């Protein structure tokens, strides 16, 4: 074993063999090989490669090759080789070795080995030893079986425990595939595949992946129903047409996400790559761009450009997601593009547009403004479906000048506000601080909420908040409590008192407005 181990140690030390992640696995690999012991290669099993050793009637022993004939009366060893001895031959024996086959010349050495860290010594180190020994005539650079080892962990249950029949926590993957879909199981596993660490997976993870697939399916249906197509030219043509802020923002984000995905995949960061695609699809494309696209699709000046952007982003997104969720993306890609298959489509490279910082800043401001208005409506108990007359003051000085009309249309659509008319009398106001300036939102909520019921509810909340303040004051003004209670307990009471004061102020303000 010392003879076999030495070249495998040298490959890890001189950088010929790389580990992802490097720590602690390179150290574990070297520790095993530098402290290697003799290997008993025989096993008393029925199945396996039978040991090619023959014994003569007078105590002779000979190792015979596949083309050798044993002398008459000799018997072969009844044991088989250890399974790791056999599998250590895999990188080159599958390519025709020891013959100088075209496959061996073309495909050996291999490039990347993806495997679990738990068999780093059982399999990986032994492939290294055997490959370097059996192909030594090719020189060290060509004898090594692979240059990179990408290590992953074991799949564990949702509590992080190893799955075992005795523990009763094993999962039949076919059950999850039948219930949630094969793509959902693949996506959940990939989303948890951080390099070199175990992956806890539960039913909730697979259900969430199924929901993601449904979200992508519905987004594509919406795009197709509105005439989206990747064949349309993007709104950046020489004729002077320019993308809206929302279009420019999502196209810039698409290019950034594609670059990020490529970089993460090159570094074997599968979980981070999948998580990035998930967040872009759900949080940015579906939750924001599709909503911003709806008023643009109703405007003849922007409709064609928005259809093109929808088609372009989905086309790239389906190709980026295809390795993880192949069945869903195949169906959607064919429906969106009319092409034969996403399997033979090129990996997206030149997609999206360079980031437009000004447009991105205006979209970020718009997102914050819409989020704050939604929160305010919720606090005011205004039903989500109810449209409310409103006036927005300060949009121009808040930086929305170039996209003012689009911003007004988006706000009206996403938070159900109607432009204030004659006789408008606001009953509630909200000021939202943005990077370039504040926007004052005035709402007429008269007739929208039950004032008496709202006052009664707020009155109950006010009593509870004052009681919380009173209890906190009673403890904090007690010297014995402050001196003897643990510091963290005293700080917790002070935090509760501060929160009660904020709540009282909020309720008093709301009651005054009513």
GROMACS .gro file of C-alpha atoms in nm:
model
  514
    1UNK     CA    1   0.000   0.000   0.000
    2UNK     CA    2   0.289   0.240   0.063
    3UNK     CA    3   0.396   0.202  -0.301
    4UNK     CA    4   0.042   0.279  -0.423
    5UNK     CA    5  -0.022   0.563  -0.179
    6UNK     CA    6   0.286   0.776  -0.256
    7UNK     CA    7   0.176   0.908  -0.603
    8UNK     CA    8  -0.177   0.972  -0.473
    9UNK     CA    9  -0.035   1.178  -0.187
   10UNK     CA   10   0.189   1.373  -0.426
   11UNK     CA   11  -0.107   1.458  -0.654
   12UNK     CA   12  -0.297   1.617  -0.365
   13UNK     CA   13   0.007   1.806  -0.241
   14UNK     CA   14   0.121   1.951  -0.577
   15UNK     CA   15  -0.228   2.068  -0.679
   16UNK     CA   16  -0.284   1.811  -0.955
   17UNK     CA   17  -0.589   1.694  -0.759
   18UNK     CA   18  -0.833   1.960  -0.635
   19UNK     CA   19  -1.108   1.921  -0.374
   20UNK     CA   20  -1.438   2.113  -0.358
   21UNK     CA   21  -1.467   2.209  -0.079
   22UNK     CA   22  -1.098   2.190   0.004
   23UNK     CA   23  -1.145   2.189   0.381
   24UNK     CA   24  -1.160   1.956   0.561
   25UNK     CA   25  -1.164   1.694   0.287
   26UNK     CA   26  -0.814   1.739   0.146
   27UNK     CA   27  -0.676   1.697   0.498
   28UNK     CA   28  -0.888   1.387   0.559
   29UNK     CA   29  -0.770   1.234   0.229
   30UNK     CA   30  -0.403   1.299   0.312
   31UNK     CA   31  -0.441   1.173   0.670
   32UNK     CA   32  -0.576   0.840   0.546
   33UNK     CA   33  -0.309   0.791   0.282
   34UNK     CA   34  -0.015   0.904   0.496
   35UNK     CA   35  -0.119   0.659   0.768
   36UNK     CA   36  -0.221   0.379   0.535
   37UNK     CA   37  -0.222   0.015   0.649
   38UNK     CA   38  -0.213  -0.315   0.463
   39UNK     CA   39  -0.538  -0.395   0.282
   40UNK     CA   40  -0.699  -0.735   0.303
   41UNK     CA   41  -0.851  -0.755  -0.043
   42UNK     CA   42  -1.035  -1.091  -0.015
   43UNK     CA   43  -1.400  -1.127   0.076
   44UNK     CA   44  -1.602  -1.439   0.144
   45UNK     CA   45  -1.898  -1.352  -0.079
   46UNK     CA   46  -2.075  -1.516  -0.372
   47UNK     CA   47  -2.073  -1.210  -0.597
   48UNK     CA   48  -1.775  -1.006  -0.721
   49UNK     CA   49  -1.454  -1.039  -0.917
   50UNK     CA   50  -1.305  -1.372  -0.822
   51UNK     CA   51  -0.943  -1.341  -0.706
   52UNK     CA   52  -0.720  -1.455  -1.001
   53UNK     CA   53  -0.486  -1.659  -0.784
   54UNK     CA   54  -0.436  -2.031  -0.847
   55UNK     CA   55  -0.291  -2.298  -0.619
   56UNK     CA   56  -0.092  -2.603  -0.734
   57UNK     CA   57  -0.097  -2.952  -0.577
   58UNK     CA   58   0.248  -2.900  -0.425
   59UNK     CA   59   0.182  -2.561  -0.266
   60UNK     CA   60   0.253  -2.352  -0.576
   61UNK     CA   61   0.084  -2.011  -0.602
   62UNK     CA   62   0.038  -1.811  -0.925
   63UNK     CA   63  -0.155  -1.498  -1.030
   64UNK     CA   64  -0.288  -1.556  -1.381
   65UNK     CA   65  -0.416  -1.300  -1.629
   66UNK     CA   66  -0.732  -1.330  -1.840
   67UNK     CA   67  -0.543  -1.493  -2.129
   68UNK     CA   68  -0.347  -1.738  -1.912
   69UNK     CA   69  -0.447  -2.102  -1.875
   70UNK     CA   70  -0.387  -2.261  -1.531
   71UNK     CA   71  -0.197  -2.592  -1.529
   72UNK     CA   72  -0.403  -2.909  -1.498
   73UNK     CA   73  -0.498  -2.988  -1.143
   74UNK     CA   74  -0.466  -2.631  -1.012
   75UNK     CA   75  -0.756  -2.468  -0.826
   76UNK     CA   76  -0.860  -2.101  -0.814
   77UNK     CA   77  -0.899  -1.908  -0.488
   78UNK     CA   78  -1.266  -1.921  -0.385
   79UNK     CA   79  -1.278  -1.563  -0.246
   80UNK     CA   80  -1.375  -1.251  -0.440
   81UNK     CA   81  -1.206  -0.912  -0.439
   82UNK     CA   82  -1.321  -0.641  -0.199
   83UNK     CA   83  -1.582  -0.430  -0.380
   84UNK     CA   84  -1.363  -0.120  -0.342
   85UNK     CA   85  -1.077  -0.301  -0.513
   86UNK     CA   86  -1.303  -0.367  -0.810
   87UNK     CA   87  -1.461  -0.022  -0.820
   88UNK     CA   88  -1.116   0.140  -0.797
   89UNK     CA   89  -1.063   0.019  -1.156
   90UNK     CA   90  -1.373   0.196  -1.285
   91UNK     CA   91  -1.227   0.518  -1.441
   92UNK     CA   92  -1.010   0.326  -1.688
   93UNK     CA   93  -1.144  -0.030  -1.704
   94UNK     CA   94  -1.472   0.097  -1.850
   95UNK     CA   95  -1.274   0.258  -2.136
   96UNK     CA   96  -1.103  -0.061  -2.255
   97UNK     CA   97  -0.787  -0.069  -2.044
   98UNK     CA   98  -0.537  -0.237  -2.066
   99UNK     CA   99  -0.585  -0.205  -2.443
  100UNK     CA  100  -0.494   0.134  -2.596
  101UNK     CA  101  -0.849   0.200  -2.711
  102UNK     CA  102  -0.972   0.524  -2.874
  103UNK     CA  103  -1.208   0.576  -2.578
  104UNK     CA  104  -0.920   0.547  -2.331
  105UNK     CA  105  -0.714   0.797  -2.529
  106UNK     CA  106  -1.002   1.042  -2.559
  107UNK     CA  107  -1.173   1.023  -2.220
  108UNK     CA  108  -0.893   0.937  -1.976
  109UNK     CA  109  -0.818   1.117  -1.756
  110UNK     CA  110  -1.174   1.213  -1.660
  111UNK     CA  111  -1.238   1.569  -1.541
  112UNK     CA  112  -1.475   1.589  -1.241
  113UNK     CA  113  -1.581   1.322  -0.996
  114UNK     CA  114  -1.897   1.401  -0.797
  115UNK     CA  115  -1.945   1.179  -0.493
  116UNK     CA  116  -2.025   1.174  -0.123
  117UNK     CA  117  -1.764   1.267   0.137
  118UNK     CA  118  -1.839   0.944   0.327
  119UNK     CA  119  -1.657   0.732   0.065
  120UNK     CA  120  -1.362   0.965   0.018
  121UNK     CA  121  -1.121   0.691   0.125
  122UNK     CA  122  -1.320   0.381   0.034
  123UNK     CA  123  -1.359   0.482  -0.330
  124UNK     CA  124  -1.192   0.812  -0.422
  125UNK     CA  125  -0.847   0.746  -0.272
  126UNK     CA  126  -0.839   0.395  -0.417
  127UNK     CA  127  -0.932   0.514  -0.765
  128UNK     CA  128  -0.646   0.761  -0.736
  129UNK     CA  129  -0.399   0.492  -0.631
  130UNK     CA  130  -0.504   0.244  -0.897
  131UNK     CA  131  -0.530   0.501  -1.177
  132UNK     CA  132  -0.183   0.641  -1.113
  133UNK     CA  133  -0.035   0.292  -1.087
  134UNK     CA  134  -0.205   0.126  -1.385
  135UNK     CA  135  -0.144   0.423  -1.619
  136UNK     CA  136   0.203   0.522  -1.495
  137UNK     CA  137   0.343   0.489  -1.848
  138UNK     CA  138   0.137   0.796  -1.950
  139UNK     CA  139   0.314   1.023  -1.701
  140UNK     CA  140   0.162   1.171  -1.380
  141UNK     CA  141  -0.048   1.439  -1.557
  142UNK     CA  142  -0.218   1.180  -1.778
  143UNK     CA  143  -0.225   0.892  -1.530
  144UNK     CA  144  -0.442   1.071  -1.273
  145UNK     CA  145  -0.805   0.949  -1.308
  146UNK     CA  146  -0.962   1.293  -1.250
  147UNK     CA  147  -0.846   1.644  -1.164
  148UNK     CA  148  -1.137   1.763  -0.948
  149UNK     CA  149  -1.341   1.600  -0.672
  150UNK     CA  150  -1.674   1.770  -0.593
  151UNK     CA  151  -1.798   1.630  -0.263
  152UNK     CA  152  -2.153   1.638  -0.131
  153UNK     CA  153  -2.308   1.510   0.189
  154UNK     CA  154  -2.574   1.260   0.275
  155UNK     CA  155  -2.946   1.320   0.251
  156UNK     CA  156  -3.088   1.322   0.603
  157UNK     CA  157  -3.439   1.359   0.742
  158UNK     CA  158  -3.593   1.698   0.817
  159UNK     CA  159  -3.443   1.695   1.168
  160UNK     CA  160  -3.091   1.630   1.038
  161UNK     CA  161  -3.085   1.266   1.150
  162UNK     CA  162  -2.943   0.988   0.937
  163UNK     CA  163  -3.216   0.787   0.768
  164UNK     CA  164  -3.234   0.424   0.880
  165UNK     CA  165  -3.495   0.151   0.888
  166UNK     CA  166  -3.444   0.100   1.260
  167UNK     CA  167  -3.517   0.469   1.329
  168UNK     CA  168  -3.825   0.456   1.107
  169UNK     CA  169  -3.736   0.781   0.930
  170UNK     CA  170  -3.660   0.654   0.582
  171UNK     CA  171  -3.841   0.799   0.282
  172UNK     CA  172  -3.938   0.623  -0.038
  173UNK     CA  173  -3.853   0.883  -0.304
  174UNK     CA  174  -4.113   0.730  -0.535
  175UNK     CA  175  -4.382   0.830  -0.286
  176UNK     CA  176  -4.277   1.196  -0.299
  177UNK     CA  177  -4.245   1.177  -0.677
  178UNK     CA  178  -4.600   1.043  -0.706
  179UNK     CA  179  -4.740   1.309  -0.471
  180UNK     CA  180  -4.541   1.617  -0.568
  181UNK     CA  181  -4.380   1.536  -0.901
  182UNK     CA  182  -4.031   1.425  -0.997
  183UNK     CA  183  -3.920   1.782  -1.068
  184UNK     CA  184  -4.022   1.887  -0.716
  185UNK     CA  185  -3.805   1.617  -0.559
  186UNK     CA  186  -3.510   1.706  -0.784
  187UNK     CA  187  -3.547   2.077  -0.704
  188UNK     CA  188  -3.569   2.017  -0.328
  189UNK     CA  189  -3.256   1.800  -0.333
  190UNK     CA  190  -3.059   2.046  -0.547
  191UNK     CA  191  -3.165   2.338  -0.328
  192UNK     CA  192  -3.012   2.159  -0.028
  193UNK     CA  193  -2.692   2.039  -0.202
  194UNK     CA  194  -2.431   2.257  -0.033
  195UNK     CA  195  -2.076   2.133  -0.099
  196UNK     CA  196  -1.946   1.883   0.153
  197UNK     CA  197  -2.237   1.911   0.397
  198UNK     CA  198  -2.536   1.690   0.467
  199UNK     CA  199  -2.875   1.781   0.325
  200UNK     CA  200  -3.177   1.762   0.560
  201UNK     CA  201  -3.490   1.707   0.352
  202UNK     CA  202  -3.850   1.683   0.465
  203UNK     CA  203  -4.189   1.674   0.301
  204UNK     CA  204  -4.226   2.050   0.344
  205UNK     CA  205  -3.918   2.105   0.126
  206UNK     CA  206  -4.065   1.901  -0.157
  207UNK     CA  207  -4.406   2.065  -0.123
  208UNK     CA  208  -4.240   2.408  -0.145
  209UNK     CA  209  -4.058   2.296  -0.460
  210UNK     CA  210  -4.392   2.181  -0.605
  211UNK     CA  211  -4.537   2.524  -0.531
  212UNK     CA  212  -4.242   2.684  -0.709
  213UNK     CA  213  -4.315   2.474  -1.017
  214UNK     CA  214  -4.680   2.582  -1.005
  215UNK     CA  215  -4.570   2.946  -0.981
  216UNK     CA  216  -4.347   2.908  -1.289
  217UNK     CA  217  -4.626   2.730  -1.478
  218UNK     CA  218  -4.880   3.005  -1.403
  219UNK     CA  219  -4.632   3.280  -1.493
  220UNK     CA  220  -4.574   3.119  -1.833
  221UNK     CA  221  -4.948   3.078  -1.888
  222UNK     CA  222  -4.997   3.448  -1.811
  223UNK     CA  223  -4.721   3.544  -2.055
  224UNK     CA  224  -4.861   3.325  -2.332
  225UNK     CA  225  -5.214   3.453  -2.275
  226UNK     CA  226  -5.081   3.806  -2.331
  227UNK     CA  227  -4.892   3.725  -2.651
  228UNK     CA  228  -4.539   3.698  -2.507
  229UNK     CA  229  -4.275   3.556  -2.737
  230UNK     CA  230  -3.892   3.538  -2.736
  231UNK     CA  231  -3.907   3.602  -3.110
  232UNK     CA  232  -4.013   3.965  -3.055
  233UNK     CA  233  -3.735   4.230  -3.052
  234UNK     CA  234  -3.649   4.370  -2.710
  235UNK     CA  235  -3.742   4.735  -2.651
  236UNK     CA  236  -3.393   4.869  -2.716
  237UNK     CA  237  -3.413   4.898  -3.093
  238UNK     CA  238  -3.228   5.156  -3.309
  239UNK     CA  239  -3.561   5.319  -3.395
  240UNK     CA  240  -3.548   5.498  -3.062
  241UNK     CA  241  -3.781   5.275  -2.863
  242UNK     CA  242  -3.657   5.232  -2.509
  243UNK     CA  243  -3.753   4.993  -2.231
  244UNK     CA  244  -3.967   5.111  -1.943
  245UNK     CA  245  -3.808   5.123  -1.599
  246UNK     CA  246  -3.964   4.787  -1.512
  247UNK     CA  247  -3.841   4.630  -1.838
  248UNK     CA  248  -3.489   4.768  -1.797
  249UNK     CA  249  -3.478   4.654  -1.435
  250UNK     CA  250  -3.582   4.291  -1.499
  251UNK     CA  251  -3.352   4.261  -1.801
  252UNK     CA  252  -3.062   4.388  -1.593
  253UNK     CA  253  -3.145   4.146  -1.314
  254UNK     CA  254  -3.168   3.858  -1.564
  255UNK     CA  255  -2.816   3.924  -1.692
  256UNK     CA  256  -2.681   3.947  -1.336
  257UNK     CA  257  -2.856   3.627  -1.228
  258UNK     CA  258  -2.729   3.438  -1.534
  259UNK     CA  259  -2.371   3.548  -1.456
  260UNK     CA  260  -2.417   3.457  -1.091
  261UNK     CA  261  -2.557   3.114  -1.182
  262UNK     CA  262  -2.266   3.037  -1.412
  263UNK     CA  263  -2.010   3.138  -1.150
  264UNK     CA  264  -2.177   2.927  -0.879
  265UNK     CA  265  -2.208   2.620  -1.101
  266UNK     CA  266  -1.842   2.650  -1.202
  267UNK     CA  267  -1.760   2.644  -0.830
  268UNK     CA  268  -1.992   2.345  -0.765
  269UNK     CA  269  -2.217   2.561  -0.545
  270UNK     CA  270  -2.536   2.388  -0.661
  271UNK     CA  271  -2.756   2.492  -0.369
  272UNK     CA  272  -2.665   2.860  -0.400
  273UNK     CA  273  -2.719   2.852  -0.776
  274UNK     CA  274  -3.064   2.696  -0.738
  275UNK     CA  275  -3.156   2.931  -0.452
  276UNK     CA  276  -3.059   3.231  -0.665
  277UNK     CA  277  -3.281   3.113  -0.951
  278UNK     CA  278  -3.563   3.047  -0.705
  279UNK     CA  279  -3.545   3.398  -0.556
  280UNK     CA  280  -3.521   3.566  -0.894
  281UNK     CA  281  -3.817   3.370  -1.031
  282UNK     CA  282  -4.047   3.403  -0.731
  283UNK     CA  283  -3.951   3.732  -0.563
  284UNK     CA  284  -3.850   3.946  -0.859
  285UNK     CA  285  -4.003   3.809  -1.179
  286UNK     CA  286  -4.335   3.675  -1.049
  287UNK     CA  287  -4.404   3.893  -0.745
  288UNK     CA  288  -4.292   4.221  -0.898
  289UNK     CA  289  -4.231   4.223  -1.272
  290UNK     CA  290  -4.550   4.040  -1.369
  291UNK     CA  291  -4.751   4.284  -1.160
  292UNK     CA  292  -4.571   4.585  -1.309
  293UNK     CA  293  -4.621   4.436  -1.655
  294UNK     CA  294  -5.003   4.427  -1.628
  295UNK     CA  295  -5.061   4.802  -1.673
  296UNK     CA  296  -4.789   4.810  -1.940
  297UNK     CA  297  -4.971   4.540  -2.140
  298UNK     CA  298  -5.281   4.762  -2.136
  299UNK     CA  299  -5.091   5.057  -2.282
  300UNK     CA  300  -5.039   5.046  -2.662
  301UNK     CA  301  -4.713   5.240  -2.622
  302UNK     CA  302  -4.549   4.971  -2.407
  303UNK     CA  303  -4.743   4.650  -2.478
  304UNK     CA  304  -4.520   4.509  -2.754
  305UNK     CA  305  -4.203   4.577  -2.560
  306UNK     CA  306  -4.344   4.411  -2.249
  307UNK     CA  307  -4.448   4.103  -2.450
  308UNK     CA  308  -4.094   4.078  -2.583
  309UNK     CA  309  -3.941   4.113  -2.236
  310UNK     CA  310  -4.175   3.851  -2.091
  311UNK     CA  311  -4.082   3.607  -2.366
  312UNK     CA  312  -3.711   3.681  -2.343
  313UNK     CA  313  -3.688   3.640  -1.964
  314UNK     CA  314  -3.893   3.319  -1.959
  315UNK     CA  315  -3.694   3.171  -2.248
  316UNK     CA  316  -3.367   3.225  -2.060
  317UNK     CA  317  -3.513   3.123  -1.724
  318UNK     CA  318  -3.647   2.791  -1.855
  319UNK     CA  319  -3.306   2.705  -1.999
  320UNK     CA  320  -3.131   2.798  -1.673
  321UNK     CA  321  -3.372   2.584  -1.470
  322UNK     CA  322  -3.380   2.290  -1.711
  323UNK     CA  323  -3.096   2.086  -1.552
  324UNK     CA  324  -3.284   2.091  -1.221
  325UNK     CA  325  -3.650   2.061  -1.331
  326UNK     CA  326  -3.633   1.904  -1.678
  327UNK     CA  327  -3.992   1.784  -1.726
  328UNK     CA  328  -4.169   2.108  -1.639
  329UNK     CA  329  -3.925   2.326  -1.831
  330UNK     CA  330  -3.949   2.101  -2.138
  331UNK     CA  331  -4.326   2.141  -2.155
  332UNK     CA  332  -4.316   2.517  -2.096
  333UNK     CA  333  -4.024   2.577  -2.336
  334UNK     CA  334  -4.199   2.403  -2.624
  335UNK     CA  335  -4.518   2.598  -2.556
  336UNK     CA  336  -4.335   2.930  -2.532
  337UNK     CA  337  -4.096   2.895  -2.825
  338UNK     CA  338  -4.251   2.634  -3.053
  339UNK     CA  339  -3.905   2.478  -3.085
  340UNK     CA  340  -3.828   2.110  -3.075
  341UNK     CA  341  -3.678   2.073  -2.728
  342UNK     CA  342  -3.496   2.262  -2.455
  343UNK     CA  343  -3.257   1.966  -2.432
  344UNK     CA  344  -3.082   2.078  -2.751
  345UNK     CA  345  -3.119   2.451  -2.686
  346UNK     CA  346  -2.793   2.638  -2.616
  347UNK     CA  347  -2.712   2.742  -2.261
  348UNK     CA  348  -2.814   3.109  -2.225
  349UNK     CA  349  -2.520   3.348  -2.250
  350UNK     CA  350  -2.611   3.678  -2.414
  351UNK     CA  351  -2.937   3.739  -2.229
  352UNK     CA  352  -3.089   4.044  -2.067
  353UNK     CA  353  -2.931   4.388  -2.080
  354UNK     CA  354  -2.662   4.567  -1.886
  355UNK     CA  355  -2.795   4.709  -1.561
  356UNK     CA  356  -2.950   5.056  -1.589
  357UNK     CA  357  -2.871   5.205  -1.244
  358UNK     CA  358  -3.121   5.492  -1.277
  359UNK     CA  359  -3.406   5.263  -1.378
  360UNK     CA  360  -3.313   5.014  -1.105
  361UNK     CA  361  -3.318   5.293  -0.845
  362UNK     CA  362  -3.662   5.411  -0.957
  363UNK     CA  363  -3.799   5.056  -0.944
  364UNK     CA  364  -3.653   5.009  -0.594
  365UNK     CA  365  -3.824   5.332  -0.484
  366UNK     CA  366  -4.149   5.219  -0.644
  367UNK     CA  367  -4.129   4.884  -0.465
  368UNK     CA  368  -4.077   5.053  -0.129
  369UNK     CA  369  -4.363   5.297  -0.191
  370UNK     CA  370  -4.604   5.020  -0.292
  371UNK     CA  371  -4.500   4.802   0.003
  372UNK     CA  372  -4.558   5.087   0.250
  373UNK     CA  373  -4.899   5.170   0.101
  374UNK     CA  374  -5.000   4.804   0.123
  375UNK     CA  375  -4.891   4.790   0.486
  376UNK     CA  376  -5.079   5.115   0.560
  377UNK     CA  377  -5.396   4.983   0.398
  378UNK     CA  378  -5.372   4.671   0.613
  379UNK     CA  379  -5.329   4.878   0.928
  380UNK     CA  380  -5.626   5.091   0.826
  381UNK     CA  381  -5.835   4.775   0.780
  382UNK     CA  382  -5.906   4.863   0.418
  383UNK     CA  383  -6.011   4.543   0.232
  384UNK     CA  384  -5.756   4.434  -0.030
  385UNK     CA  385  -6.019   4.427  -0.303
  386UNK     CA  386  -6.154   4.777  -0.229
  387UNK     CA  387  -6.038   5.064  -0.452
  388UNK     CA  388  -5.970   5.390  -0.267
  389UNK     CA  389  -5.949   5.748  -0.395
  390UNK     CA  390  -5.601   5.885  -0.336
  391UNK     CA  391  -5.362   6.168  -0.413
  392UNK     CA  392  -4.982   6.121  -0.438
  393UNK     CA  393  -4.779   6.433  -0.366
  394UNK     CA  394  -4.406   6.453  -0.438
  395UNK     CA  395  -4.354   6.181  -0.699
  396UNK     CA  396  -4.161   6.418  -0.923
  397UNK     CA  397  -3.910   6.532  -0.661
  398UNK     CA  398  -3.878   6.170  -0.537
  399UNK     CA  399  -3.703   6.082  -0.863
  400UNK     CA  400  -3.988   5.940  -1.070
  401UNK     CA  401  -3.971   6.215  -1.334
  402UNK     CA  402  -3.868   6.004  -1.640
  403UNK     CA  403  -4.114   5.730  -1.552
  404UNK     CA  404  -4.384   5.927  -1.380
  405UNK     CA  405  -4.680   5.803  -1.585
  406UNK     CA  406  -4.567   5.440  -1.554
  407UNK     CA  407  -4.519   5.481  -1.178
  408UNK     CA  408  -4.870   5.625  -1.132
  409UNK     CA  409  -5.020   5.343  -1.340
  410UNK     CA  410  -4.829   5.077  -1.143
  411UNK     CA  411  -4.925   5.221  -0.805
  412UNK     CA  412  -5.289   5.249  -0.905
  413UNK     CA  413  -5.290   4.890  -1.031
  414UNK     CA  414  -5.093   4.722  -0.754
  415UNK     CA  415  -5.249   4.892  -0.451
  416UNK     CA  416  -5.592   4.971  -0.598
  417UNK     CA  417  -5.587   5.348  -0.582
  418UNK     CA  418  -5.805   5.575  -0.795
  419UNK     CA  419  -5.698   5.928  -0.885
  420UNK     CA  420  -5.856   6.186  -0.657
  421UNK     CA  421  -6.138   6.384  -0.816
  422UNK     CA  422  -6.332   6.699  -0.732
  423UNK     CA  423  -6.431   6.732  -0.370
  424UNK     CA  424  -6.157   6.492  -0.257
  425UNK     CA  425  -6.126   6.499   0.124
  426UNK     CA  426  -5.848   6.275   0.265
  427UNK     CA  427  -5.921   6.094   0.589
  428UNK     CA  428  -5.582   5.923   0.625
  429UNK     CA  429  -5.229   6.021   0.524
  430UNK     CA  430  -4.898   5.839   0.492
  431UNK     CA  431  -4.553   5.983   0.429
  432UNK     CA  432  -4.298   5.748   0.271
  433UNK     CA  433  -3.931   5.847   0.283
  434UNK     CA  434  -3.743   5.747  -0.034
  435UNK     CA  435  -3.381   5.796  -0.133
  436UNK     CA  436  -3.450   6.102  -0.347
  437UNK     CA  437  -3.730   6.253  -0.138
  438UNK     CA  438  -4.056   6.184   0.043
  439UNK     CA  439  -4.393   6.103  -0.109
  440UNK     CA  440  -4.713   6.200   0.070
  441UNK     CA  441  -5.002   5.957   0.018
  442UNK     CA  442  -5.347   6.092   0.098
  443UNK     CA  443  -5.639   5.848   0.109
  444UNK     CA  444  -6.012   5.890   0.138
  445UNK     CA  445  -6.119   5.589   0.344
  446UNK     CA  446  -6.462   5.727   0.435
  447UNK     CA  447  -6.725   5.463   0.385
  448UNK     CA  448  -6.459   5.196   0.341
  449UNK     CA  449  -6.423   5.097   0.704
  450UNK     CA  450  -6.664   5.066   0.996
  451UNK     CA  451  -6.541   5.356   1.213
  452UNK     CA  452  -6.729   5.250   1.524
  453UNK     CA  453  -6.604   4.893   1.507
  454UNK     CA  454  -6.249   5.010   1.436
  455UNK     CA  455  -6.259   5.247   1.735
  456UNK     CA  456  -6.380   4.964   1.957
  457UNK     CA  457  -6.103   4.732   1.836
  458UNK     CA  458  -5.836   5.000   1.884
  459UNK     CA  459  -5.976   5.077   2.230
  460UNK     CA  460  -5.923   4.715   2.333
  461UNK     CA  461  -5.569   4.719   2.192
  462UNK     CA  462  -5.498   5.043   2.380
  463UNK     CA  463  -5.611   4.891   2.712
  464UNK     CA  464  -5.381   4.592   2.654
  465UNK     CA  465  -5.085   4.815   2.563
  466UNK     CA  466  -5.135   5.035   2.873
  467UNK     CA  467  -5.156   4.726   3.091
  468UNK     CA  468  -4.827   4.600   2.944
  469UNK     CA  469  -4.667   4.941   3.015
  470UNK     CA  470  -4.801   4.942   3.370
  471UNK     CA  471  -4.665   4.594   3.445
  472UNK     CA  472  -4.323   4.685   3.306
  473UNK     CA  473  -4.309   5.009   3.506
  474UNK     CA  474  -4.405   4.825   3.823
  475UNK     CA  475  -4.109   4.589   3.787
  476UNK     CA  476  -3.856   4.846   3.672
  477UNK     CA  477  -3.937   5.085   3.959
  478UNK     CA  478  -3.885   4.805   4.211
  479UNK     CA  479  -3.518   4.830   4.328
  480UNK     CA  480  -3.514   4.470   4.454
  481UNK     CA  481  -3.624   4.336   4.114
  482UNK     CA  482  -3.367   4.542   3.924
  483UNK     CA  483  -3.086   4.438   4.160
  484UNK     CA  484  -3.162   4.066   4.186
  485UNK     CA  485  -3.305   3.975   3.844
  486UNK     CA  486  -3.062   3.851   3.573
  487UNK     CA  487  -2.944   4.123   3.338
  488UNK     CA  488  -3.109   3.967   3.033
  489UNK     CA  489  -3.446   3.954   3.215
  490UNK     CA  490  -3.423   4.324   3.311
  491UNK     CA  491  -3.330   4.416   2.952
  492UNK     CA  492  -3.624   4.212   2.824
  493UNK     CA  493  -3.865   4.404   3.048
  494UNK     CA  494  -3.718   4.735   2.928
  495UNK     CA  495  -3.763   4.626   2.567
  496UNK     CA  496  -4.126   4.533   2.637
  497UNK     CA  497  -4.183   4.876   2.797
  498UNK     CA  498  -4.036   5.052   2.491
  499UNK     CA  499  -4.253   4.844   2.257
  500UNK     CA  500  -4.564   4.926   2.464
  501UNK     CA  501  -4.491   5.299   2.437
  502UNK     CA  502  -4.457   5.273   2.058
  503UNK     CA  503  -4.785   5.079   2.038
  504UNK     CA  504  -4.970   5.333   2.254
  505UNK     CA  505  -4.848   5.618   2.036
  506UNK     CA  506  -4.955   5.433   1.721
  507UNK     CA  507  -5.303   5.359   1.855
  508UNK     CA  508  -5.353   5.715   1.984
  509UNK     CA  509  -5.260   5.847   1.641
  510UNK     CA  510  -5.498   5.611   1.469
  511UNK     CA  511  -5.783   5.700   1.706
  512UNK     CA  512  -5.718   6.069   1.649
  513UNK     CA  513  -5.737   6.015   1.274
  514UNK     CA  514  -6.068   5.834   1.312
   0.00000   0.00000   0.00000
